[in-house]
Amino acid sequence: MRSKGFLAKSPTAPIVLLVLSLLSCFVAFVLSLLCIFAGSKSGYLENANLLTLNTSRLGQSILKESKHIDPDSVLGHVIGTVEGEINDLVADVAKELHIHDFYSVHLLDYCEGFYTPSPVANDTVHPKKNVTLCSNRTSSFHFNATKIIQQELRSDISLPDLKWPSALEHGLGVAKLATHVMFVLYCLGVAATGLALIGVFLGIVVTRRLTAILNVTLAMIAFLALAMASIISTTFIDKAVKLINEVGDAVGIAAYKGNTFLGMTWAATILILFTTVAWIYEFFRRRRVGKMSRPDNKEARIWG
C-alpha cells in the first residue's frame, strides 16, 4: 500500500510519461501526414510509396515469339532494337515502347520515371529511380495502370499486342474502394492525432481528470483510425503485389511492396497506441489522487 501511495504522489514518473506521450503523439502526427502526402511532388519521399510497378521489361513474351513476327512491322522493329542490346544486359523495352520504366503508386497520385543507369541489375550496375513526373494530387485518386500505360504507348502499338493481362486491371479495379477508404481513415487519423497532440499538451498543464478523459478519447479515435488504415493498406499492398507478379511475370511486369510506407504507417499506429495507454494510466492515477485527497479517506490520513 505504501508503494501505491508513493506512486500516486510522485511527480517525476507521471511527468516523464506524459512528456513521452507528447513526443510519441507528435511523431505519430508527422508520420501519418507523410503517409498521405508522400510522393506529392517529384523526389518528395518517393520511396514511401504503396507499391512500384516495374514495366521496364514489358513485352518480354513478344521477344520469345519474335520468330513469328514480321521484322518489317512496327513490333518487329522494336524487337530488333531491343534484341541487339540484350547480350549487353542493358535492354530497355520501355523506352522503345515510349513508356516509363516504373510507376510508383502513392495515396494521392503516382510518379513515373526511368531506372538509371540501366533497368537491369548486375555486379556493376545497381539501378536507381529517376523520377521525371508526378501526376496531379487528388483525394479520389486511383491508379489505372491500363489507361495510363496505353496513353503513353506509341500510337501504332496497343496493349493487346504486348499480351497485357486483362486480369491485372480487373484485380486492381477492386482496390479502388480500398484506396478511398484508406484516404478517409488516414485523414481521420491525422485530425484526431492533431487534436490529441493539443490535448496532451493541455493535459500536462491542466492536471484534471477531464483533460485525461478527453485525451484518452481523442487518442483512442486516432489509434482506431490509423490501425484500420494500416491493416487495409497492408492487405491491399500484399494482394496487389501478389496479383501483379502472378499475372504479369509472363509479359515482363513486376511489382514491389512499399516497405517504407508500411514502416511509417505501423510506426504511427504503435506510437499513438502508446499515447493512448499512457493517458489511460494517467486517468486512473489522477482518479486515485483525487480520492486520496479527500478528508474522509483513511488511506490519505495514514500515508498523507
Coordinates of C-alpha atoms in Angstrom, one line a residue:
M1 CA 0.0 0.0 0.0
R2 CA 2.9 2.3 0.8
S3 CA 4.3 2.0 -2.7
K4 CA 0.9 2.8 -4.3
G5 CA 0.7 5.9 -2.2
F6 CA 4.2 6.9 -3.2
L7 CA 3.4 6.5 -6.9
A8 CA 0.2 8.4 -6.6
K9 CA 2.1 11.4 -5.2
S10 CA 5.4 11.1 -7.0
P11 CA 5.6 13.9 -9.6
T12 CA 8.6 12.6 -11.6
A13 CA 7.3 9.4 -13.0
P14 CA 3.9 10.9 -14.3
I15 CA 5.7 13.9 -15.9
V16 CA 8.2 11.8 -17.7
L17 CA 5.4 9.5 -19.0
L18 CA 3.3 12.5 -20.2
V19 CA 6.2 14.1 -21.9
L20 CA 6.9 10.8 -23.7
S21 CA 3.3 10.6 -24.7
L22 CA 3.5 14.1 -26.1
L23 CA 6.6 13.2 -28.2
S24 CA 5.1 9.9 -29.4
C25 CA 1.8 11.7 -30.4
F26 CA 3.8 14.4 -32.3
V27 CA 5.8 11.8 -34.2
A28 CA 2.7 9.8 -35.0
F29 CA 1.1 13.0 -36.3
V30 CA 4.0 13.7 -38.6
L31 CA 4.2 10.1 -39.9
S32 CA 0.5 9.9 -40.6
L33 CA 0.7 13.2 -42.5
L34 CA 3.7 11.8 -44.5
C35 CA 1.7 8.7 -45.4
I36 CA -0.9 10.9 -47.1
F37 CA 1.4 13.4 -48.9
A38 CA 4.4 11.2 -49.7
G39 CA 5.2 11.5 -53.5
S40 CA 3.1 14.6 -53.8
K41 CA 5.9 16.1 -55.9
S42 CA 8.9 14.8 -57.8
G43 CA 11.5 13.4 -55.4
Y44 CA 9.5 14.0 -52.3
L45 CA 9.6 10.8 -50.2
E46 CA 9.5 8.8 -53.4
N47 CA 10.4 5.6 -51.6
A48 CA 7.4 5.9 -49.3
N49 CA 5.0 4.6 -52.0
L50 CA 2.3 1.9 -51.7
L51 CA 3.9 -0.1 -54.4
T52 CA 6.1 0.2 -57.5
L53 CA 5.1 -1.2 -60.9
N54 CA 8.2 -2.1 -63.0
T55 CA 7.4 -2.1 -66.7
S56 CA 11.0 -1.8 -68.0
R57 CA 10.7 -5.4 -69.4
L58 CA 7.2 -5.1 -70.7
G59 CA 6.8 -7.2 -73.9
Q60 CA 9.2 -9.9 -72.8
S61 CA 6.8 -12.5 -74.1
I62 CA 7.0 -11.0 -77.5
L63 CA 10.7 -11.4 -77.6
K64 CA 10.2 -15.1 -77.2
E65 CA 7.8 -15.1 -80.1
S66 CA 9.9 -12.8 -82.3
K67 CA 10.4 -15.5 -84.9
H68 CA 6.8 -15.4 -85.8
I69 CA 6.6 -11.6 -86.2
D70 CA 7.3 -9.7 -89.4
P71 CA 10.7 -7.9 -89.0
D72 CA 9.4 -5.0 -91.1
S73 CA 6.4 -4.3 -88.8
V74 CA 6.4 -1.8 -86.0
L75 CA 6.8 -4.5 -83.4
G76 CA 9.5 -6.2 -85.4
H77 CA 11.5 -3.0 -85.4
V78 CA 11.1 -2.6 -81.7
I79 CA 12.1 -6.2 -81.1
G80 CA 15.1 -5.9 -83.3
T81 CA 16.3 -2.8 -81.4
V82 CA 15.9 -4.5 -78.1
E83 CA 17.4 -7.9 -79.0
G84 CA 20.5 -6.1 -80.2
E85 CA 21.2 -4.9 -76.7
I86 CA 20.1 -7.9 -74.6
N87 CA 23.6 -9.5 -74.7
D88 CA 24.9 -6.4 -73.0
L89 CA 22.2 -6.5 -70.3
V90 CA 21.1 -3.0 -71.0
A91 CA 17.9 -3.7 -72.9
D92 CA 15.2 -1.2 -72.0
V93 CA 12.0 -2.3 -73.7
A94 CA 10.0 0.6 -72.1
K95 CA 11.9 3.3 -73.9
E96 CA 11.4 1.7 -77.2
L97 CA 7.6 1.5 -76.4
H98 CA 7.6 5.2 -75.3
I99 CA 6.5 4.3 -71.7
H100 CA 8.4 4.6 -68.5
D101 CA 10.4 2.1 -66.6
F102 CA 8.4 2.3 -63.4
Y103 CA 5.3 3.8 -61.8
S104 CA 5.2 4.4 -58.1
V105 CA 1.8 4.4 -56.6
H106 CA 1.0 6.8 -53.7
L107 CA -2.2 7.6 -51.8
L108 CA -3.0 10.8 -53.8
D109 CA -1.1 10.4 -57.0
Y110 CA 1.6 8.4 -58.9
C111 CA 5.1 9.2 -60.1
E112 CA 6.9 7.8 -63.1
G113 CA 10.4 7.7 -64.4
F114 CA 13.4 5.6 -65.5
Y115 CA 16.0 3.4 -63.9
T116 CA 19.5 4.8 -64.2
P117 CA 22.0 3.9 -65.5
S118 CA 20.1 0.8 -66.7
P119 CA 16.9 -1.1 -65.7
V120 CA 18.9 -4.3 -65.5
A121 CA 21.0 -5.0 -62.4
N122 CA 24.3 -6.9 -62.4
D123 CA 27.5 -7.0 -60.4
T124 CA 28.5 -3.5 -61.6
V125 CA 25.1 -1.8 -62.3
H126 CA 22.6 -1.0 -59.5
P127 CA 19.6 0.7 -60.9
K128 CA 18.3 3.8 -59.2
K129 CA 15.0 5.6 -59.7
N130 CA 15.0 8.8 -61.6
V131 CA 11.5 10.4 -61.2
T132 CA 10.6 12.5 -64.2
L133 CA 6.9 13.3 -63.5
C134 CA 4.2 13.0 -60.8
S135 CA 0.5 13.3 -61.6
N136 CA -1.8 15.9 -60.0
R137 CA -2.8 15.2 -56.5
T138 CA -6.5 14.2 -55.9
S139 CA -8.4 12.8 -53.0
S140 CA -10.2 10.4 -55.4
F141 CA -7.0 9.1 -57.0
H142 CA -7.0 5.6 -58.3
F143 CA -4.1 4.1 -60.2
N144 CA -5.4 2.8 -63.5
A145 CA -2.4 1.0 -64.9
T146 CA -4.1 0.0 -68.2
K147 CA -5.3 3.5 -69.0
I148 CA -2.0 5.2 -68.0
I149 CA 0.3 2.9 -70.0
Q150 CA -2.0 2.8 -73.0
Q151 CA -1.9 6.6 -73.2
E152 CA 1.9 6.6 -73.2
L153 CA 2.4 3.8 -75.7
R154 CA 3.4 4.6 -79.2
S155 CA 0.3 5.1 -81.3
D156 CA 1.0 2.2 -83.5
I157 CA 1.2 -0.3 -80.7
S158 CA -1.6 -1.4 -78.3
L159 CA -1.6 -3.3 -75.0
P160 CA -3.2 -6.4 -76.5
D161 CA -0.2 -6.5 -78.9
L162 CA 2.0 -6.8 -75.8
K163 CA -0.1 -9.6 -74.3
W164 CA -1.2 -7.3 -71.5
P165 CA -3.1 -9.4 -68.9
S166 CA -6.7 -8.4 -68.5
A167 CA -6.8 -10.0 -65.1
L168 CA -4.4 -7.3 -63.9
E169 CA -6.8 -4.4 -64.3
H170 CA -9.8 -6.4 -63.1
G171 CA -7.9 -7.2 -59.9
L172 CA -6.6 -3.6 -59.3
G173 CA -10.1 -2.2 -60.1
V174 CA -11.4 -3.9 -57.0
A175 CA -8.8 -2.0 -55.0
K176 CA -10.3 1.4 -55.9
L177 CA -12.7 1.3 -52.9
A178 CA -9.9 0.2 -50.6
T179 CA -7.7 3.3 -51.6
H180 CA -10.6 5.6 -51.0
V181 CA -11.3 4.1 -47.6
M182 CA -7.6 4.3 -46.7
F183 CA -7.6 8.1 -47.6
V184 CA -10.6 8.8 -45.4
L185 CA -9.1 6.8 -42.5
Y186 CA -5.8 8.5 -42.7
C187 CA -7.5 11.9 -42.8
L188 CA -9.5 11.0 -39.7
G189 CA -6.3 9.6 -38.0
V190 CA -4.4 12.8 -38.8
A191 CA -7.2 15.0 -37.5
A192 CA -7.7 13.0 -34.3
T193 CA -3.9 12.8 -33.7
G194 CA -3.5 16.6 -34.2
L195 CA -6.3 17.3 -31.7
A196 CA -4.8 14.7 -29.3
L197 CA -1.5 16.5 -29.6
I198 CA -3.1 19.7 -28.5
G199 CA -5.0 17.9 -25.7
V200 CA -1.9 16.1 -24.4
F201 CA -0.1 19.5 -24.1
L202 CA -3.0 21.0 -22.2
G203 CA -3.3 17.8 -20.1
I204 CA 0.2 18.3 -18.9
V205 CA -0.5 21.9 -17.8
V206 CA -4.1 21.3 -16.6
T207 CA -3.9 18.3 -14.2
R208 CA -7.6 17.4 -14.1
R209 CA -9.3 14.1 -14.8
L210 CA -11.5 15.8 -17.5
T211 CA -8.4 16.5 -19.7
A212 CA -7.3 12.9 -19.2
I213 CA -10.7 11.7 -20.3
L214 CA -10.5 14.0 -23.4
N215 CA -7.0 12.8 -24.3
V216 CA -8.0 9.1 -23.9
T217 CA -11.0 9.6 -26.2
L218 CA -9.0 11.5 -28.9
A219 CA -6.0 9.1 -28.8
M220 CA -8.3 6.1 -29.0
I221 CA -10.1 7.5 -32.1
A222 CA -6.7 8.3 -33.7
F223 CA -5.5 4.8 -32.9
L224 CA -8.5 3.0 -34.3
A225 CA -8.4 5.1 -37.5
L226 CA -4.7 4.6 -38.0
A227 CA -4.9 0.9 -37.1
M228 CA -7.7 0.3 -39.6
A229 CA -5.8 2.3 -42.3
S230 CA -2.6 0.3 -41.6
I231 CA -4.4 -3.0 -41.8
I232 CA -6.3 -2.1 -45.0
S233 CA -3.1 -0.7 -46.7
T234 CA -1.1 -3.7 -45.7
T235 CA -3.7 -6.1 -47.1
F236 CA -4.1 -4.0 -50.3
I237 CA -0.3 -3.9 -50.9
D238 CA 0.2 -7.6 -50.3
K239 CA -2.7 -8.7 -52.5
A240 CA -1.9 -6.2 -55.3
V241 CA 1.8 -7.1 -55.5
K242 CA 1.0 -10.8 -55.4
L243 CA -1.6 -10.4 -58.2
I244 CA 0.7 -8.3 -60.4
N245 CA 3.7 -10.7 -60.0
E246 CA 1.5 -13.7 -60.7
V247 CA -0.2 -12.5 -63.9
G248 CA 2.5 -10.1 -65.1
D249 CA 5.5 -12.3 -64.9
A250 CA 4.9 -13.8 -68.3
V251 CA 4.9 -10.4 -70.0
G252 CA 7.8 -8.8 -68.0
I253 CA 5.8 -6.8 -65.4
A254 CA 6.8 -6.9 -61.8
A255 CA 5.7 -5.1 -58.6
Y256 CA 7.5 -4.3 -55.3
K257 CA 6.0 -3.5 -51.9
G258 CA 6.4 -0.1 -50.4
N259 CA 8.1 -1.2 -47.2
T260 CA 9.0 2.4 -46.2
F261 CA 5.3 3.3 -46.3
L262 CA 4.4 0.2 -44.3
G263 CA 7.0 1.1 -41.7
M264 CA 5.7 4.6 -41.4
T265 CA 2.0 3.7 -41.1
W266 CA 2.7 1.0 -38.5
A267 CA 5.1 3.2 -36.5
A268 CA 2.4 5.9 -36.3
T269 CA -0.1 3.3 -35.2
I270 CA 2.2 1.9 -32.4
L271 CA 3.1 5.4 -31.2
I272 CA -0.4 6.6 -30.9
L273 CA -1.2 3.4 -29.1
F274 CA 1.5 4.3 -26.6
T275 CA -0.1 7.7 -26.1
T276 CA -3.5 6.1 -25.6
V277 CA -2.2 3.7 -22.9
A278 CA -0.2 6.4 -21.2
W279 CA -3.3 8.6 -20.8
I280 CA -5.4 5.7 -19.6
Y281 CA -2.9 5.2 -16.9
E282 CA -2.8 8.9 -16.2
F283 CA -6.6 9.0 -15.9
F284 CA -6.6 6.3 -13.2
R285 CA -3.7 7.9 -11.5
R286 CA -5.5 11.3 -11.3
R287 CA -8.6 9.5 -10.1
R288 CA -6.7 7.8 -7.3
V289 CA -5.0 11.1 -6.3
G290 CA -8.4 12.7 -6.2
K291 CA -9.8 10.0 -3.9
M292 CA -6.8 10.2 -1.6
S293 CA -7.0 13.9 -1.3
R294 CA -10.5 13.7 0.2
P295 CA -10.6 14.4 4.0
D296 CA -12.6 11.3 4.7
N297 CA -10.1 9.0 3.0
K298 CA -8.4 6.8 5.7
E299 CA -5.5 5.9 3.4
A300 CA -4.9 9.5 2.8
R301 CA -4.6 10.2 6.5
I302 CA -2.3 7.2 7.1
W303 CA 0.1 8.0 4.2
G304 CA -0.6 11.7 3.6

